CSV table of C-alpha atoms and ligand atoms in Angstrom, one decimal:
chain,number,residue,atom,x,y,z
A,1,MET,CA,0.0,0.0,0.0
A,2,MET,CA,1.2,3.5,-0.8
A,3,LYS,CA,3.2,5.2,2.0
A,4,ILE,CA,2.4,8.8,2.7
A,5,GLY,CA,4.7,11.4,4.3
A,6,PHE,CA,4.3,15.0,5.4
A,7,ILE,CA,6.8,17.9,5.5
A,8,GLY,CA,5.1,20.6,7.6
A,9,SER,CA,3.0,19.6,10.6
A,10,GLY,CA,0.8,22.7,11.1
A,11,THR,CA,-3.0,23.0,10.7
A,12,VAL,CA,-3.4,21.5,7.3
A,13,GLY,CA,-0.7,18.8,7.5
A,14,THR,CA,-1.9,17.5,10.8
A,15,ALA,CA,-5.6,17.5,9.8
A,16,LEU,CA,-4.9,15.8,6.5
A,17,ALA,CA,-2.6,13.2,8.1
A,18,VAL,CA,-5.1,12.3,10.8
A,19,LEU,CA,-8.1,12.1,8.4
A,20,LEU,CA,-6.2,10.1,5.7
A,21,SER,CA,-5.0,7.6,8.3
A,22,ARG,CA,-8.6,7.3,9.7
A,23,GLN,CA,-9.6,6.4,6.1
A,24,GLY,CA,-7.0,3.6,6.0
A,25,TYR,CA,-4.2,5.5,4.2
A,26,ARG,CA,-0.7,4.6,5.5
A,27,VAL,CA,0.8,7.8,6.9
A,28,VAL,CA,4.3,6.8,7.9
A,29,ALA,CA,6.6,9.8,8.1
A,30,VAL,CA,6.6,13.5,9.2
A,31,ALA,CA,9.1,16.2,9.2
A,32,SER,CA,8.7,19.8,10.4
A,33,ARG,CA,10.7,22.8,11.3
A,34,SER,CA,10.0,22.4,15.1
A,35,ARG,CA,10.1,19.0,16.7
A,36,ALA,CA,7.0,19.4,19.0
A,37,PRO,CA,4.3,19.8,16.3
A,38,ALA,CA,5.8,16.9,14.3
A,39,GLU,CA,5.7,14.7,17.4
A,40,ARG,CA,2.1,15.7,18.0
A,41,LEU,CA,1.2,14.6,14.5
A,42,ALA,CA,3.2,11.4,14.7
A,43,GLY,CA,1.7,10.7,18.2
A,44,ALA,CA,-1.8,10.9,16.7
A,45,ILE,CA,-1.2,8.2,14.1
A,46,ASN,CA,-0.1,4.6,14.6
A,47,SER,CA,3.3,3.8,13.0
A,48,CYS,CA,4.0,7.4,11.9
A,49,ARG,CA,7.6,8.5,12.7
A,50,VAL,CA,9.3,11.9,13.0
A,51,MET,CA,12.2,12.2,10.5
A,52,THR,CA,14.2,14.8,8.6
A,53,SER,CA,12.6,16.1,5.3
A,54,GLN,CA,15.1,14.1,3.3
A,55,GLU,CA,14.2,10.9,5.2
A,56,VAL,CA,10.5,11.6,4.6
A,57,ALA,CA,11.3,11.8,0.9
A,58,ASN,CA,13.3,8.6,1.0
A,59,THR,CA,10.6,6.7,3.0
A,60,ALA,CA,7.2,7.8,1.5
A,61,ASP,CA,5.8,7.2,-2.0
A,62,LEU,CA,3.6,10.4,-1.8
A,63,ILE,CA,4.9,13.4,0.1
A,64,PHE,CA,2.7,16.4,1.0
A,65,ILE,CA,4.6,19.6,1.5
A,66,THR,CA,2.3,21.4,4.0
A,67,THR,CA,4.6,24.3,5.0
A,68,PRO,CA,3.5,27.9,4.6
A,69,ASP,CA,3.4,28.8,0.9
A,70,ASP,CA,6.6,30.9,1.1
A,71,ALA,CA,8.6,27.9,2.4
A,72,ILE,CA,7.5,25.4,-0.3
A,73,GLY,CA,10.1,26.6,-2.8
A,74,SER,CA,13.1,26.2,-0.4
A,75,VAL,CA,11.8,22.8,0.9
A,76,VAL,CA,11.4,21.5,-2.6
A,77,SER,CA,14.9,22.6,-3.7
A,78,GLN,CA,16.7,21.4,-0.6
A,79,VAL,CA,15.4,17.8,-0.7
A,80,LYS,CA,16.8,15.2,-3.2
A,81,TRP,CA,13.6,13.6,-4.5
A,82,PRO,CA,13.8,9.9,-5.5
A,83,SER,CA,12.6,9.3,-9.0
A,84,GLY,CA,9.0,8.0,-9.1
A,85,CYS,CA,7.8,9.5,-5.9
A,86,SER,CA,4.9,12.0,-5.8
A,87,VAL,CA,5.3,15.5,-4.3
A,88,VAL,CA,2.1,17.4,-3.6
A,89,HIS,CA,1.5,20.8,-2.1
A,90,CYS,CA,-1.7,22.3,-0.6
A,91,SER,CA,-1.3,25.9,-1.6
A,92,GLY,CA,-4.2,27.7,-3.2
A,93,ALA,CA,-2.2,30.5,-4.9
A,94,ASP,CA,0.8,28.5,-6.2
A,95,SER,CA,0.6,26.1,-9.1
A,96,THR,CA,2.7,23.0,-9.4
A,97,ASP,CA,5.3,25.1,-11.2
A,98,ILE,CA,6.8,25.7,-7.7
A,99,LEU,CA,7.5,22.0,-7.5
A,100,GLU,CA,9.7,22.0,-10.7
A,101,PRO,CA,12.9,20.9,-8.9
A,102,ALA,CA,11.1,17.7,-7.8
A,103,ARG,CA,9.7,17.2,-11.3
A,104,LYS,CA,13.2,17.5,-12.8
A,105,SER,CA,14.3,14.7,-10.5
A,106,GLY,CA,11.7,12.4,-11.9
A,107,ALA,CA,9.0,12.9,-9.3
A,108,MET,CA,5.3,13.4,-10.2
A,109,VAL,CA,4.0,16.7,-8.9
A,110,GLY,CA,0.5,17.8,-7.8
A,111,GLY,CA,-1.6,20.4,-6.1
A,112,PHE,CA,-4.3,19.4,-3.6
A,113,HIS,CA,-5.9,22.5,-2.2
A,114,PRO,CA,-8.8,22.3,0.2
A,115,PHE,CA,-11.2,25.2,-0.7
A,116,GLN,CA,-11.8,25.9,3.0
A,117,THR,CA,-10.6,28.0,5.9
A,118,PHE,CA,-8.9,26.3,8.8
A,119,ALA,CA,-8.1,28.3,12.0
A,120,SER,CA,-7.1,25.2,14.0
A,121,VAL,CA,-6.3,21.5,13.6
A,122,LYS,CA,-9.6,20.5,15.4
A,123,GLN,CA,-11.7,22.8,13.2
A,124,ALA,CA,-9.8,21.6,10.0
A,125,ILE,CA,-10.6,17.9,11.0
A,126,GLU,CA,-14.3,18.9,11.3
A,127,ASN,CA,-14.4,21.0,8.1
A,128,ILE,CA,-12.5,19.0,5.6
A,129,PRO,CA,-15.4,16.6,4.9
A,130,GLY,CA,-17.7,18.3,2.5
A,131,SER,CA,-15.0,20.7,1.2
A,132,THR,CA,-14.0,20.9,-2.4
A,133,PHE,CA,-10.4,20.1,-3.4
A,134,ALA,CA,-8.7,21.8,-6.4
A,135,LEU,CA,-6.5,19.2,-8.0
A,136,GLU,CA,-3.6,19.9,-10.3
A,137,ALA,CA,-1.7,16.8,-11.5
A,138,LEU,CA,-1.2,14.5,-14.4
A,139,GLU,CA,-2.2,10.8,-14.4
A,140,PRO,CA,-1.7,8.5,-12.5
A,141,LEU,CA,-1.3,11.0,-9.6
A,142,LEU,CA,-4.5,12.8,-10.6
A,143,THR,CA,-6.6,9.7,-9.9
A,144,THR,CA,-4.8,9.1,-6.6
A,145,LEU,CA,-5.7,12.6,-5.5
A,146,LYS,CA,-9.3,12.3,-6.7
A,147,ASP,CA,-9.6,9.1,-4.6
A,148,MET,CA,-8.1,10.9,-1.6
A,149,ALA,CA,-10.5,13.8,-1.9
A,150,THR,CA,-13.4,11.4,-2.1
A,151,ALA,CA,-12.1,9.3,0.8
A,152,LEU,CA,-11.9,12.5,2.9
A,153,GLY,CA,-15.6,13.1,2.3
A,154,GLY,CA,-14.9,16.0,-0.1
A,155,ARG,CA,-15.6,16.9,-3.8
A,156,TRP,CA,-12.9,17.8,-6.3
A,157,ILE,CA,-12.4,20.0,-9.3
A,158,GLU,CA,-9.5,19.9,-11.8
A,159,LEU,CA,-7.6,23.1,-12.2
A,160,LYS,CA,-5.0,24.2,-14.8
A,161,ALA,CA,-1.9,26.1,-13.5
A,162,ALA,CA,-3.0,29.2,-15.4
A,163,ASP,CA,-6.4,29.3,-13.5
A,164,LYS,CA,-4.9,28.9,-10.0
A,165,VAL,CA,-4.6,32.6,-9.1
A,166,ALA,CA,-8.2,33.5,-10.2
A,167,TYR,CA,-9.4,30.5,-8.2
A,168,HIS,CA,-7.5,31.8,-5.1
A,169,ALA,CA,-8.9,35.3,-5.6
A,170,ALA,CA,-12.4,33.8,-5.5
A,171,ALA,CA,-11.6,32.3,-2.0
A,172,VAL,CA,-10.4,35.8,-0.9
A,173,PHE,CA,-13.8,37.2,-1.9
A,174,ALA,CA,-15.9,34.4,-0.3
A,175,SER,CA,-13.9,34.0,2.9
A,176,ASN,CA,-11.5,36.8,3.8
A,177,TYR,CA,-13.7,39.7,2.5
A,178,LEU,CA,-16.7,38.3,4.2
A,179,VAL,CA,-14.8,38.9,7.5
A,180,THR,CA,-14.1,42.5,6.2
A,181,LEU,CA,-17.8,43.0,5.4
A,182,VAL,CA,-18.9,41.9,8.9
A,183,LYS,CA,-16.2,44.2,10.3
A,184,MET,CA,-17.7,47.1,8.3
A,185,SER,CA,-21.1,46.3,9.6
A,186,THR,CA,-20.0,46.3,13.2
A,187,ASP,CA,-18.2,49.6,12.6
A,188,LEU,CA,-21.6,51.1,11.7
A,189,TRP,CA,-23.2,49.6,14.8
A,190,GLN,CA,-20.5,51.5,16.8
A,191,THR,CA,-21.9,54.7,15.5
A,192,PHE,CA,-25.0,54.1,17.6
A,193,ASN,CA,-22.9,52.9,20.5
A,194,ILE,CA,-23.3,49.1,20.3
A,195,PRO,CA,-19.9,47.4,21.0
A,196,THR,CA,-18.4,45.1,18.4
A,197,ASP,CA,-19.1,41.8,20.3
A,198,GLN,CA,-22.7,42.7,20.8
A,199,ALA,CA,-23.0,43.8,17.2
A,200,THR,CA,-21.4,40.6,16.0
A,201,ARG,CA,-23.8,38.5,18.0
A,202,ALA,CA,-26.7,40.4,16.4
A,203,LEU,CA,-25.3,40.1,12.9
A,204,LEU,CA,-24.5,36.4,13.0
A,205,PRO,CA,-28.2,35.1,12.6
A,206,LEU,CA,-28.6,37.5,9.6
A,207,ILE,CA,-25.3,36.2,8.1
A,208,LYS,CA,-26.3,32.5,8.8
A,209,GLY,CA,-29.8,33.2,7.4
A,210,THR,CA,-28.2,34.6,4.2
A,211,LEU,CA,-25.9,31.7,3.8
A,212,HIS,CA,-28.8,29.3,4.3
A,213,ASN,CA,-30.8,31.2,1.6
A,214,ILE,CA,-27.8,31.0,-0.8
A,215,GLU,CA,-27.6,27.2,-0.1
A,216,THR,CA,-31.3,26.5,-0.4
A,217,ILE,CA,-32.7,29.1,-2.8
A,218,GLY,CA,-29.5,30.0,-4.7
A,219,ILE,CA,-28.2,33.2,-6.4
A,220,PRO,CA,-29.9,35.3,-7.7
A,221,LYS,CA,-33.2,34.4,-6.2
A,222,CYS,CA,-31.9,34.7,-2.6
A,223,LEU,CA,-31.1,38.4,-3.0
A,224,THR,CA,-33.2,40.7,-0.8
A,225,GLY,CA,-32.9,44.3,0.2
A,226,PRO,CA,-33.2,47.7,-1.4
A,227,ILE,CA,-31.3,46.9,-4.6
A,228,ALA,CA,-33.4,43.8,-5.2
A,229,ARG,CA,-36.5,45.9,-4.7
A,230,GLY,CA,-35.3,48.9,-6.7
A,231,ASP,CA,-35.6,51.2,-3.7
A,232,SER,CA,-33.3,54.0,-4.9
A,233,GLY,CA,-34.7,56.4,-2.3
A,234,THR,CA,-33.4,54.0,0.5
A,235,ILE,CA,-30.0,53.8,-1.3
A,236,LYS,CA,-29.8,57.7,-1.3
A,237,LYS,CA,-30.5,57.7,2.4
A,238,HIS,CA,-27.8,55.2,3.0
A,239,LEU,CA,-25.3,57.2,1.0
A,240,SER,CA,-26.1,60.3,2.9
A,241,ALA,CA,-25.9,58.6,6.3
A,242,LEU,CA,-22.6,56.9,5.4
A,243,SER,CA,-21.0,60.2,4.2
A,244,LYS,CA,-21.7,61.8,7.5
A,245,LYS,CA,-21.0,58.9,9.9
A,246,THR,CA,-18.5,56.6,8.2
A,247,PRO,CA,-17.2,58.2,5.0
A,248,GLN,CA,-14.6,55.4,4.6
A,249,LEU,CA,-17.4,53.0,4.0
A,250,LEU,CA,-18.9,55.0,1.1
A,251,PRO,CA,-16.6,53.7,-1.7
A,252,PRO,CA,-17.1,50.0,-0.8
A,253,TYR,CA,-20.8,50.6,-0.4
A,254,ARG,CA,-21.0,52.1,-3.9
A,255,LEU,CA,-18.9,49.4,-5.5
A,256,LEU,CA,-20.7,46.5,-3.9
A,257,GLY,CA,-24.1,48.1,-4.8
A,258,LEU,CA,-23.0,48.4,-8.5
A,259,GLN,CA,-22.0,44.7,-8.4
A,260,THR,CA,-25.4,43.8,-6.9
A,261,ILE,CA,-27.5,45.5,-9.6
A,262,PRO,CA,-26.9,42.6,-12.2
A,263,VAL,CA,-27.9,40.1,-9.5
A,264,ALA,CA,-31.2,42.0,-8.9
A,265,LEU,CA,-31.8,42.2,-12.6
A,266,ALA,CA,-31.2,38.4,-12.9
A,267,LYS,CA,-33.6,37.8,-10.1
A,268,GLY,CA,-36.2,39.7,-12.2
A,269,LYS,CA,-37.7,41.9,-9.6
A,270,ILE,CA,-36.3,45.1,-11.2
A,271,ASN,CA,-36.4,46.2,-14.8
A,272,GLN,CA,-33.6,47.9,-16.8
A,273,GLN,CA,-35.0,51.4,-16.1
A,274,LEU,CA,-34.9,50.8,-12.3
A,275,ALA,CA,-31.4,49.3,-12.7
A,276,ASP,CA,-30.2,52.4,-14.5
A,277,GLU,CA,-31.7,54.6,-11.8
A,278,LEU,CA,-29.9,52.6,-9.1
A,279,GLU,CA,-26.7,52.8,-11.0
A,280,ALA,CA,-27.0,56.6,-11.4
A,281,VAL,CA,-27.6,57.0,-7.6
A,282,LEU,CA,-24.7,54.8,-6.7
A,283,LYS,CA,-22.4,56.6,-9.1
A,284,GLN,CA,-23.4,60.2,-8.3
A,285,SER,CA,-21.0,62.2,-6.2
A,286,GLU,CA,-22.1,63.9,-2.9
B,10,NAP,N1,-5.0,27.2,7.0
B,10,NAP,C1,-5.8,27.3,5.9
B,10,NAP,O1,-6.9,27.8,6.1
B,10,NAP,C2,-5.4,26.7,4.6
B,10,NAP,C3,-6.5,26.3,3.7
B,10,NAP,C4,-6.1,25.7,2.5
B,10,NAP,C5,-4.8,25.5,2.2
B,10,NAP,N2,-3.8,25.9,3.1
B,10,NAP,C6,-2.4,25.6,2.7
B,10,NAP,O2,-1.9,24.6,3.5
B,10,NAP,C7,-0.5,24.8,3.6
B,10,NAP,C8,-0.1,24.8,5.1
B,10,NAP,O3,-0.8,25.8,5.7
B,10,NAP,P1,-1.1,25.8,7.3
B,10,NAP,O4,-2.2,26.8,7.5
B,10,NAP,O5,-1.3,24.4,7.7
B,10,NAP,O6,0.2,26.4,7.9
B,10,NAP,P2,0.8,26.3,9.4
B,10,NAP,O7,-0.3,25.9,10.3
B,10,NAP,O8,1.5,27.6,9.6
B,10,NAP,O9,1.8,25.1,9.4
B,10,NAP,C9,3.0,25.1,8.6
B,10,NAP,C10,3.9,24.1,9.2
B,10,NAP,O10,5.1,24.0,8.3
B,10,NAP,C11,6.2,24.1,9.2
B,10,NAP,N3,7.3,24.7,8.5
B,10,NAP,C12,7.6,26.0,8.2
B,10,NAP,N4,8.7,26.1,7.5
B,10,NAP,C13,9.2,24.8,7.3
B,10,NAP,C14,10.3,24.3,6.6
B,10,NAP,N5,11.2,25.1,6.0
B,10,NAP,N6,10.5,22.9,6.6
B,10,NAP,C15,9.6,22.1,7.3
B,10,NAP,N7,8.5,22.6,7.9
B,10,NAP,C16,8.3,23.9,7.9
B,10,NAP,C17,5.8,24.9,10.4
B,10,NAP,O11,6.7,24.6,11.4
B,10,NAP,P3,6.6,25.4,12.8
B,10,NAP,O12,5.7,24.6,13.7
B,10,NAP,O13,8.0,25.4,13.3
B,10,NAP,O14,6.1,26.8,12.5
B,10,NAP,C18,4.4,24.3,10.6
B,10,NAP,O15,4.4,23.1,11.3
B,10,NAP,C19,-0.1,26.1,2.9
B,10,NAP,O16,0.3,25.8,1.6
B,10,NAP,C20,-1.5,26.8,2.8
B,10,NAP,O17,-1.6,27.7,1.7
B,10,NAP,C21,-4.1,26.4,4.3
């Protein structure tokens, strides 16, 4: 049976190693910069041993490099890769081009990126099942990675190297900027003296309700609010209040509003005339 090794025993490396071994994969070797996290990973898996990066490469058939993105290049060029092994990273932004030194040594190279956010090992173990993995590899490694994604309870898509950066920017919109949007909302609540933690508690049911609607009704039908209704009078009031209270939120409000108009049009509740009106309001200066 294929032997799997990990270089980098942080959040993603540890969660993948634990989940793969639970699914019957043979995780046998781990190396990391610090000894303690590597020992924690090895301790969680029967017959997994802590080694140097080179020893992991010599021992395993498939090696995941799960270091931070910026360390992948130095790890891959420092190790002497046995011909015929597979070297896979989990970066969302980098393509397999970064693994070129391994490919030149005769290794197969791949990308295995979970489209998910992981703040801790525990949360990663909980959230990997159900996530989509972006796979970049040639056969036969591609089939191995598809099988792994499925065994982890996930889905997969194939991605070309040239599409990797756009794919990663999509994750920034859906995850990182969602955090920013919530922060912008809580900033507005502070203008009427509700502290951030109380505001966040109040906003969460709204956010969860919106996510539920996206999941169950889908875009564009789930869109509600003044743009979906064509209420340009309400938008004017928002713009006026924002310019007085939080002028820094005016540019993102306008930009997001303009991006929302086509969604409202697609939903079919506003016509082109109302869309043009909304656009003019959102574009007009103070
Ligand atoms: N976290 C996420 O939400 C997420 C989601 C999808 C994909 N990813 C990808 O998964 C990969 C790992 O991310 P992560 O969040 O798991 O990072 P992480 O928690 O920071 O873990 C990185 C691990 O790599 C080790 N390391 C650093 N430099 C090293 C080196 N030169 N040689 C060997 N080990 C080294 C670190 O050691 P120390 O313990 O000494 O620091 C740490 O154990 C990245 O490519 C990231 O883009 C992350």
